Amino acid sequence: MMKKKLFPILLILCMMTGLLSAGCGNHNRSGDISLYYLNLEGTSIVQSYYNPEDAGELEGIDLYLHALADDPDEDDIMKTIPDSVKVLDYSLDNYFLTLNFSEQYYDIPKAEEVLVRAAIVRTLTQLDDVVYVSFNVEGVALTNARGEVVGSMNADSFVENPDAAINTSQEKTLTLYFSSSDGTYLVPETQTVYYSSNESLEKLIVKKLIAGPSTSGAVATIPATTHIITVSLMDGVCYVNLDANFMDQNQEISEEVVLYSIVDSLTELDEVKKVQLSINGDTSGMVRYIYKLSDMYERNESFIQTVTDAEEETQD
């Protein structure tokens, strides 16, 4: 097993004269190494490049971790490891790399943390001797939103779902929840959809909610002008990042109905246990007045219109 200290003493002198020996990873452009950073909004990861000469005589894991904590040359991306977060040490044993972070790692916003994790894992698994990466914080295994240990990850743990059409398609029956005409209940609507197999069902559901219902008397809960920035799923939590047009909500629809229209529609999928919303990547605000964007919401069926409710509404 290899175990090394990185921070606060970051620079570890290499005993070899060559900076990029075998096992230092993919060199994709003029000797530069390939890295994954975050965009400035903290909503996606971006592949970029780093010149090893900027890291002195570091190599291998040390070089890559130093690069991820360094300011990138491009103005439209930001460093993957924030200044406040330190890598205390790491160990490598039979292709399994364990990183141990300082407690400030938990200060990274939840939606952004998933991207940070993905960027670090995708970067480090480019090294020939790193196949899996696990995260500790102050020596304790990192846990997800449900309190479960995240465990070892590889590049395949983080799957992107681009919108580009491909030749194959899939059929799926979705249950979506829209607002009742008076804005106080959720009205379920079943839709059979055909979708590109490289588009996530989570994003498709949000698209369908924005498009609105076909059921008579049902009302869309998300403004039609709303744009989806990202929809991602990690550790059972679906992170839905919308633009500011989401806030132009129909005030005749209750805040609970707006929120749980999204939450209950997404949690129809077995793999989605919780939902967190953000506006332009920001989780500091509110859905409207009561519900915090920073909270993660579980399924709540108390607002779903029952058959009895529907019959009483018809009689009225």
mmCIF file of C-alpha atoms in Angstrom:
data_model
loop_
_atom_site.group_PDB
_atom_site.id
_atom_site.type_symbol
_atom_site.label_atom_id
_atom_site.label_comp_id
_atom_site.label_asym_id
_atom_site.label_seq_id
_atom_site.Cartn_x
_atom_site.Cartn_y
_atom_site.Cartn_z
ATOM 1 C CA MET A 1 0.000 0.000 0.000
ATOM 2 C CA MET A 2 1.169 3.525 -0.775
ATOM 3 C CA LYS A 3 0.237 6.329 1.627
ATOM 4 C CA LYS A 4 1.269 9.940 1.157
ATOM 5 C CA LYS A 5 0.736 13.327 2.783
ATOM 6 C CA LEU A 6 -0.330 16.104 0.423
ATOM 7 C CA PHE A 7 -1.551 19.152 2.315
ATOM 8 C CA PRO A 8 -0.568 21.570 3.808
ATOM 9 C CA ILE A 9 2.784 20.562 2.244
ATOM 10 C CA LEU A 10 1.550 20.189 -1.309
ATOM 11 C CA LEU A 11 4.770 20.020 -3.289
ATOM 12 C CA ILE A 12 6.374 16.586 -3.123
ATOM 13 C CA LEU A 13 9.639 16.329 -4.986
ATOM 14 C CA CYS A 14 9.865 13.598 -7.560
ATOM 15 C CA MET A 15 12.968 11.392 -7.447
ATOM 16 C CA MET A 16 12.870 10.940 -11.185
ATOM 17 C CA THR A 17 13.974 13.548 -13.675
ATOM 18 C CA GLY A 18 11.042 13.029 -16.073
ATOM 19 C CA LEU A 19 7.813 14.695 -15.031
ATOM 20 C CA LEU A 20 5.597 12.479 -17.104
ATOM 21 C CA SER A 21 6.722 8.917 -16.645
ATOM 22 C CA ALA A 22 4.665 5.881 -17.558
ATOM 23 C CA GLY A 23 1.474 5.807 -15.527
ATOM 24 C CA CYS A 24 0.968 9.553 -15.432
ATOM 25 C CA GLY A 25 -2.225 9.277 -17.438
ATOM 26 C CA ASN A 26 -3.481 10.491 -20.796
ATOM 27 C CA HIS A 27 -1.585 13.297 -22.452
ATOM 28 C CA ASN A 28 -4.043 14.620 -24.977
ATOM 29 C CA ARG A 29 -2.474 17.820 -26.276
ATOM 30 C CA SER A 30 1.151 18.871 -26.678
ATOM 31 C CA GLY A 31 2.238 17.079 -23.504
ATOM 32 C CA ASP A 32 -0.572 18.573 -21.423
ATOM 33 C CA ILE A 33 -2.628 16.319 -19.164
ATOM 34 C CA SER A 34 -6.404 16.018 -19.434
ATOM 35 C CA LEU A 35 -8.423 17.203 -16.421
ATOM 36 C CA TYR A 36 -12.057 17.749 -15.481
ATOM 37 C CA TYR A 37 -13.077 21.082 -13.975
ATOM 38 C CA LEU A 38 -16.427 22.724 -13.163
ATOM 39 C CA ASN A 39 -18.057 25.474 -15.168
ATOM 40 C CA LEU A 40 -18.457 28.824 -13.392
ATOM 41 C CA GLU A 41 -22.110 28.141 -12.582
ATOM 42 C CA GLY A 42 -21.229 24.861 -10.889
ATOM 43 C CA THR A 43 -23.767 23.031 -13.037
ATOM 44 C CA SER A 44 -21.585 20.761 -15.196
ATOM 45 C CA ILE A 45 -18.078 19.401 -15.569
ATOM 46 C CA VAL A 46 -15.799 20.461 -18.396
ATOM 47 C CA GLN A 47 -12.783 18.693 -19.848
ATOM 48 C CA SER A 48 -9.707 20.874 -20.122
ATOM 49 C CA TYR A 49 -5.912 20.603 -20.099
ATOM 50 C CA TYR A 50 -3.062 21.407 -17.742
ATOM 51 C CA ASN A 51 0.624 21.969 -18.347
ATOM 52 C CA PRO A 52 2.628 19.787 -15.928
ATOM 53 C CA GLU A 53 5.402 22.374 -15.800
ATOM 54 C CA ASP A 54 3.097 24.487 -13.612
ATOM 55 C CA ALA A 55 3.291 21.817 -10.887
ATOM 56 C CA GLY A 56 7.056 21.758 -10.456
ATOM 57 C CA GLU A 57 8.432 18.237 -10.062
ATOM 58 C CA LEU A 58 5.203 16.476 -9.181
ATOM 59 C CA GLU A 59 4.014 13.391 -11.020
ATOM 60 C CA GLY A 60 1.201 10.844 -10.981
ATOM 61 C CA ILE A 61 -1.523 11.298 -8.350
ATOM 62 C CA ASP A 62 0.264 14.261 -6.760
ATOM 63 C CA LEU A 63 0.415 16.062 -10.084
ATOM 64 C CA TYR A 64 -3.273 15.523 -10.859
ATOM 65 C CA LEU A 65 -4.482 16.547 -7.398
ATOM 66 C CA HIS A 66 -2.313 19.649 -7.502
ATOM 67 C CA ALA A 67 -3.750 20.538 -10.917
ATOM 68 C CA LEU A 68 -7.366 20.082 -9.736
ATOM 69 C CA ALA A 69 -6.692 22.476 -6.838
ATOM 70 C CA ASP A 70 -4.943 25.006 -9.081
ATOM 71 C CA ASP A 71 -6.627 27.843 -10.972
ATOM 72 C CA PRO A 72 -7.268 26.808 -14.600
ATOM 73 C CA ASP A 73 -6.055 28.990 -17.433
ATOM 74 C CA GLU A 74 -9.520 29.369 -18.953
ATOM 75 C CA ASP A 75 -11.823 32.121 -17.644
ATOM 76 C CA ASP A 76 -15.038 30.126 -18.055
ATOM 77 C CA ILE A 77 -14.164 27.265 -15.682
ATOM 78 C CA MET A 78 -13.157 27.016 -12.040
ATOM 79 C CA LYS A 79 -10.888 24.752 -10.027
ATOM 80 C CA THR A 80 -12.368 21.402 -9.024
ATOM 81 C CA ILE A 81 -11.092 21.299 -5.441
ATOM 82 C CA PRO A 82 -12.067 24.550 -3.646
ATOM 83 C CA ASP A 83 -9.455 26.553 -1.726
ATOM 84 C CA SER A 84 -11.051 25.687 1.611
ATOM 85 C CA VAL A 85 -10.858 21.921 0.980
ATOM 86 C CA LYS A 86 -7.568 20.116 1.567
ATOM 87 C CA VAL A 87 -6.512 16.613 0.649
ATOM 88 C CA LEU A 88 -5.040 15.457 3.952
ATOM 89 C CA ASP A 89 -3.574 12.235 2.576
ATOM 90 C CA TYR A 90 -4.297 9.385 0.228
ATOM 91 C CA SER A 91 -3.566 5.676 -0.103
ATOM 92 C CA LEU A 92 -3.323 3.460 -3.171
ATOM 93 C CA ASP A 93 -3.743 -0.295 -2.839
ATOM 94 C CA ASN A 94 -4.146 -2.660 -5.785
ATOM 95 C CA TYR A 95 -5.778 -0.067 -8.115
ATOM 96 C CA PHE A 96 -8.039 1.293 -5.328
ATOM 97 C CA LEU A 97 -7.302 4.920 -4.446
ATOM 98 C CA THR A 98 -8.701 6.412 -1.216
ATOM 99 C CA LEU A 99 -8.644 10.190 -0.837
ATOM 100 C CA ASN A 100 -8.973 11.740 2.624
ATOM 101 C CA PHE A 101 -10.359 15.309 2.626
ATOM 102 C CA SER A 102 -10.581 17.931 5.338
ATOM 103 C CA GLU A 103 -13.935 18.586 7.018
ATOM 104 C CA GLN A 104 -14.555 21.581 4.733
ATOM 105 C CA TYR A 105 -15.495 19.099 2.033
ATOM 106 C CA TYR A 106 -18.953 18.987 3.618
ATOM 107 C CA ASP A 107 -19.334 22.734 2.957
ATOM 108 C CA ILE A 108 -19.549 22.111 -0.792
ATOM 109 C CA PRO A 109 -23.202 22.543 -1.904
ATOM 110 C CA LYS A 110 -24.841 19.148 -2.436
ATOM 111 C CA ALA A 111 -25.588 19.554 -6.146
ATOM 112 C CA GLU A 112 -22.077 20.873 -6.783
ATOM 113 C CA GLU A 113 -20.475 18.144 -4.661
ATOM 114 C CA VAL A 114 -21.723 15.487 -7.052
ATOM 115 C CA LEU A 115 -19.954 17.278 -9.894
ATOM 116 C CA VAL A 116 -16.790 17.759 -7.844
ATOM 117 C CA ARG A 117 -16.778 14.051 -7.098
ATOM 118 C CA ALA A 118 -17.361 13.155 -10.745
ATOM 119 C CA ALA A 119 -14.594 15.488 -11.938
ATOM 120 C CA ILE A 120 -12.070 14.087 -9.446
ATOM 121 C CA VAL A 121 -12.912 10.458 -10.229
ATOM 122 C CA ARG A 122 -12.878 10.965 -13.998
ATOM 123 C CA THR A 123 -9.545 12.747 -13.767
ATOM 124 C CA LEU A 124 -7.748 10.292 -11.501
ATOM 125 C CA THR A 125 -8.993 7.118 -13.205
ATOM 126 C CA GLN A 126 -7.046 8.204 -16.270
ATOM 127 C CA LEU A 127 -3.966 7.029 -14.389
ATOM 128 C CA ASP A 128 -2.918 3.511 -15.276
ATOM 129 C CA ASP A 129 -2.723 2.366 -11.645
ATOM 130 C CA VAL A 130 -6.043 3.901 -10.510
ATOM 131 C CA VAL A 131 -9.250 2.046 -11.377
ATOM 132 C CA TYR A 132 -11.468 2.946 -8.409
ATOM 133 C CA VAL A 133 -11.579 5.997 -6.145
ATOM 134 C CA SER A 134 -13.233 6.324 -2.749
ATOM 135 C CA PHE A 135 -13.659 9.438 -0.600
ATOM 136 C CA ASN A 136 -13.082 9.895 3.131
ATOM 137 C CA VAL A 137 -13.621 13.070 5.142
ATOM 138 C CA GLU A 138 -11.360 13.341 8.189
ATOM 139 C CA GLY A 139 -10.801 9.604 7.954
ATOM 140 C CA VAL A 140 -14.508 8.674 7.793
ATOM 141 C CA ALA A 141 -16.078 7.262 4.614
ATOM 142 C CA LEU A 142 -18.171 9.785 2.667
ATOM 143 C CA THR A 143 -21.926 9.149 2.850
ATOM 144 C CA ASN A 144 -24.717 10.148 0.481
ATOM 145 C CA ALA A 145 -27.962 11.996 1.188
ATOM 146 C CA ARG A 146 -29.515 8.826 2.645
ATOM 147 C CA GLY A 147 -26.613 8.268 5.025
ATOM 148 C CA GLU A 148 -25.221 5.370 2.975
ATOM 149 C CA VAL A 149 -21.494 5.024 2.322
ATOM 150 C CA VAL A 150 -20.749 6.182 -1.224
ATOM 151 C CA GLY A 151 -18.023 3.582 -1.655
ATOM 152 C CA SER A 152 -15.645 3.073 -4.556
ATOM 153 C CA MET A 153 -16.343 4.845 -7.838
ATOM 154 C CA ASN A 154 -14.960 4.665 -11.343
ATOM 155 C CA ALA A 155 -15.562 6.720 -14.469
ATOM 156 C CA ASP A 156 -18.644 4.650 -15.322
ATOM 157 C CA SER A 157 -20.274 5.710 -12.039
ATOM 158 C CA PHE A 158 -21.052 9.070 -13.624
ATOM 159 C CA VAL A 159 -23.053 8.746 -16.839
ATOM 160 C CA GLU A 160 -23.886 11.744 -18.976
ATOM 161 C CA ASN A 161 -27.110 11.854 -20.982
ATOM 162 C CA PRO A 162 -26.653 14.251 -23.908
ATOM 163 C CA ASP A 163 -29.701 15.410 -25.835
ATOM 164 C CA ALA A 164 -28.299 14.477 -29.227
ATOM 165 C CA ALA A 165 -30.603 12.072 -31.006
ATOM 166 C CA ILE A 166 -29.420 8.564 -31.801
ATOM 167 C CA ASN A 167 -31.031 5.788 -33.789
ATOM 168 C CA THR A 168 -32.478 3.739 -30.944
ATOM 169 C CA SER A 169 -35.540 4.728 -28.914
ATOM 170 C CA GLN A 170 -37.375 3.362 -25.927
ATOM 171 C CA GLU A 171 -40.980 3.291 -24.796
ATOM 172 C CA LYS A 172 -41.968 4.249 -21.256
ATOM 173 C CA THR A 173 -45.232 4.914 -19.469
ATOM 174 C CA LEU A 174 -44.884 7.867 -17.115
ATOM 175 C CA THR A 175 -47.137 9.106 -14.347
ATOM 176 C CA LEU A 176 -46.915 12.881 -14.168
ATOM 177 C CA TYR A 177 -48.548 15.177 -11.646
ATOM 178 C CA PHE A 178 -50.083 18.520 -12.625
ATOM 179 C CA SER A 179 -52.244 20.984 -10.719
ATOM 180 C CA SER A 180 -55.985 20.787 -10.311
ATOM 181 C CA SER A 181 -57.928 23.733 -11.747
ATOM 182 C CA ASP A 182 -58.166 25.383 -8.326
ATOM 183 C CA GLY A 183 -54.458 24.931 -7.600
ATOM 184 C CA THR A 184 -54.935 22.879 -4.431
ATOM 185 C CA TYR A 185 -54.412 19.272 -5.575
ATOM 186 C CA LEU A 186 -52.141 17.226 -7.786
ATOM 187 C CA VAL A 187 -53.829 15.567 -10.745
ATOM 188 C CA PRO A 188 -52.099 12.399 -12.009
ATOM 189 C CA GLU A 189 -51.779 11.941 -15.753
ATOM 190 C CA THR A 190 -50.409 8.868 -17.506
ATOM 191 C CA GLN A 191 -48.389 9.402 -20.666
ATOM 192 C CA THR A 192 -46.732 6.821 -22.909
ATOM 193 C CA VAL A 193 -43.631 8.361 -24.418
ATOM 194 C CA TYR A 194 -40.985 7.342 -26.910
ATOM 195 C CA TYR A 195 -37.617 8.811 -26.149
ATOM 196 C CA SER A 196 -34.013 8.695 -27.265
ATOM 197 C CA SER A 197 -32.126 6.056 -25.301
ATOM 198 C CA ASN A 198 -29.345 8.521 -24.503
ATOM 199 C CA GLU A 199 -31.693 10.948 -22.721
ATOM 200 C CA SER A 200 -32.313 10.468 -19.036
ATOM 201 C CA LEU A 201 -35.868 9.737 -17.923
ATOM 202 C CA GLU A 202 -35.445 12.319 -15.151
ATOM 203 C CA LYS A 203 -34.852 15.098 -17.651
ATOM 204 C CA LEU A 204 -37.654 13.831 -19.871
ATOM 205 C CA ILE A 205 -40.081 14.016 -16.937
ATOM 206 C CA VAL A 206 -39.150 17.633 -16.245
ATOM 207 C CA LYS A 207 -39.580 18.437 -19.935
ATOM 208 C CA LYS A 208 -43.047 16.877 -19.901
ATOM 209 C CA LEU A 209 -44.027 18.862 -16.802
ATOM 210 C CA ILE A 210 -42.990 22.074 -18.549
ATOM 211 C CA ALA A 211 -44.922 21.067 -21.685
ATOM 212 C CA GLY A 212 -48.070 20.769 -19.567
ATOM 213 C CA PRO A 213 -50.961 18.296 -19.282
ATOM 214 C CA SER A 214 -53.374 16.939 -21.849
ATOM 215 C CA THR A 215 -55.975 16.128 -19.181
ATOM 216 C CA SER A 216 -58.976 18.463 -19.145
ATOM 217 C CA GLY A 217 -59.027 20.597 -16.031
ATOM 218 C CA ALA A 218 -55.366 19.993 -15.189
ATOM 219 C CA VAL A 219 -52.908 22.907 -15.165
ATOM 220 C CA ALA A 220 -49.142 23.003 -15.675
ATOM 221 C CA THR A 221 -47.173 23.800 -12.512
ATOM 222 C CA ILE A 222 -43.962 24.934 -14.207
ATOM 223 C CA PRO A 223 -44.071 28.032 -16.440
ATOM 224 C CA ALA A 224 -43.776 27.152 -20.130
ATOM 225 C CA THR A 225 -40.900 29.647 -20.505
ATOM 226 C CA THR A 226 -38.732 27.700 -18.026
ATOM 227 C CA HIS A 227 -35.479 26.317 -19.409
ATOM 228 C CA ILE A 228 -33.750 23.240 -18.042
ATOM 229 C CA ILE A 229 -30.096 23.820 -17.220
ATOM 230 C CA THR A 230 -29.246 20.371 -15.886
ATOM 231 C CA VAL A 231 -31.002 17.340 -14.472
ATOM 232 C CA SER A 232 -28.735 14.789 -12.823
ATOM 233 C CA LEU A 233 -29.152 11.755 -10.601
ATOM 234 C CA MET A 234 -26.653 10.694 -7.981
ATOM 235 C CA ASP A 235 -27.001 8.509 -4.901
ATOM 236 C CA GLY A 236 -30.781 8.456 -5.252
ATOM 237 C CA VAL A 237 -31.075 12.255 -5.332
ATOM 238 C CA CYS A 238 -32.306 13.965 -8.491
ATOM 239 C CA TYR A 239 -30.851 17.456 -8.838
ATOM 240 C CA VAL A 240 -33.053 19.698 -11.003
ATOM 241 C CA ASN A 241 -31.446 22.971 -12.028
ATOM 242 C CA LEU A 242 -33.822 25.397 -13.781
ATOM 243 C CA ASP A 243 -33.441 28.968 -14.973
ATOM 244 C CA ALA A 244 -35.052 31.984 -13.301
ATOM 245 C CA ASN A 245 -38.224 31.720 -15.395
ATOM 246 C CA PHE A 246 -39.302 28.993 -12.974
ATOM 247 C CA MET A 247 -40.015 31.731 -10.439
ATOM 248 C CA ASP A 248 -42.726 33.249 -12.683
ATOM 249 C CA GLN A 249 -45.190 30.738 -11.270
ATOM 250 C CA ASN A 250 -48.955 30.841 -11.474
ATOM 251 C CA GLN A 251 -49.793 32.278 -8.061
ATOM 252 C CA GLU A 252 -53.195 30.591 -8.108
ATOM 253 C CA ILE A 253 -51.391 27.259 -7.727
ATOM 254 C CA SER A 254 -50.226 26.582 -4.173
ATOM 255 C CA GLU A 255 -46.523 26.339 -3.474
ATOM 256 C CA GLU A 256 -46.932 22.765 -2.215
ATOM 257 C CA VAL A 257 -48.581 21.699 -5.473
ATOM 258 C CA VAL A 258 -45.797 23.298 -7.529
ATOM 259 C CA LEU A 259 -43.086 21.574 -5.495
ATOM 260 C CA TYR A 260 -44.643 18.129 -5.239
ATOM 261 C CA SER A 261 -45.685 18.142 -8.871
ATOM 262 C CA ILE A 262 -41.969 17.861 -9.589
ATOM 263 C CA VAL A 263 -41.012 15.678 -6.624
ATOM 264 C CA ASP A 264 -43.835 13.139 -6.981
ATOM 265 C CA SER A 265 -43.408 12.891 -10.763
ATOM 266 C CA LEU A 266 -39.688 12.152 -10.434
ATOM 267 C CA THR A 267 -40.060 9.750 -7.503
ATOM 268 C CA GLU A 268 -42.310 7.596 -9.660
ATOM 269 C CA LEU A 269 -38.943 6.289 -10.855
ATOM 270 C CA ASP A 270 -37.616 3.644 -8.471
ATOM 271 C CA GLU A 271 -34.106 5.048 -8.509
ATOM 272 C CA VAL A 272 -35.188 8.556 -7.397
ATOM 273 C CA LYS A 273 -35.632 8.821 -3.626
ATOM 274 C CA LYS A 274 -35.275 12.579 -3.136
ATOM 275 C CA VAL A 275 -35.339 15.752 -5.250
ATOM 276 C CA GLN A 276 -33.488 19.034 -4.857
ATOM 277 C CA LEU A 277 -34.234 22.128 -6.925
ATOM 278 C CA SER A 278 -31.891 24.967 -7.797
ATOM 279 C CA ILE A 279 -32.263 28.151 -9.814
ATOM 280 C CA ASN A 280 -29.307 28.892 -12.083
ATOM 281 C CA GLY A 281 -27.282 26.602 -9.824
ATOM 282 C CA ASP A 282 -28.248 28.552 -6.693
ATOM 283 C CA THR A 283 -29.935 26.755 -3.777
ATOM 284 C CA SER A 284 -30.000 29.680 -1.353
ATOM 285 C CA GLY A 285 -33.545 30.826 -2.185
ATOM 286 C CA MET A 286 -37.053 29.430 -1.829
ATOM 287 C CA VAL A 287 -39.443 27.603 -4.133
ATOM 288 C CA ARG A 288 -41.698 30.533 -3.372
ATOM 289 C CA TYR A 289 -42.177 31.553 0.257
ATOM 290 C CA ILE A 290 -42.026 28.445 2.466
ATOM 291 C CA TYR A 291 -39.965 25.640 0.975
ATOM 292 C CA LYS A 292 -36.177 26.020 0.823
ATOM 293 C CA LEU A 293 -34.343 25.116 -2.351
ATOM 294 C CA SER A 294 -31.470 23.829 -0.220
ATOM 295 C CA ASP A 295 -33.646 21.033 1.209
ATOM 296 C CA MET A 296 -34.065 17.624 -0.385
ATOM 297 C CA TYR A 297 -37.681 16.537 -0.705
ATOM 298 C CA GLU A 298 -39.095 13.021 -0.530
ATOM 299 C CA ARG A 299 -42.313 11.820 -2.091
ATOM 300 C CA ASN A 300 -45.494 13.236 -0.528
ATOM 301 C CA GLU A 301 -48.795 11.805 -1.733
ATOM 302 C CA SER A 302 -51.009 13.902 0.529
ATOM 303 C CA PHE A 303 -51.654 16.432 -2.254
ATOM 304 C CA ILE A 304 -52.603 13.881 -4.912
ATOM 305 C CA GLN A 305 -56.252 14.119 -5.901
ATOM 306 C CA THR A 306 -58.219 10.979 -5.059
ATOM 307 C CA VAL A 307 -61.253 9.656 -6.917
ATOM 308 C CA THR A 308 -63.481 11.037 -4.147
ATOM 309 C CA ASP A 309 -61.875 14.464 -4.444
ATOM 310 C CA ALA A 310 -62.422 14.459 -8.185
ATOM 311 C CA GLU A 311 -66.085 13.464 -7.844
ATOM 312 C CA GLU A 312 -66.750 16.194 -5.262
ATOM 313 C CA GLU A 313 -65.049 18.788 -7.466
ATOM 314 C CA THR A 314 -67.214 17.702 -10.434
ATOM 315 C CA GLN A 315 -70.387 17.973 -8.371
ATOM 316 C CA ASP A 316 -69.417 21.452 -7.214
#
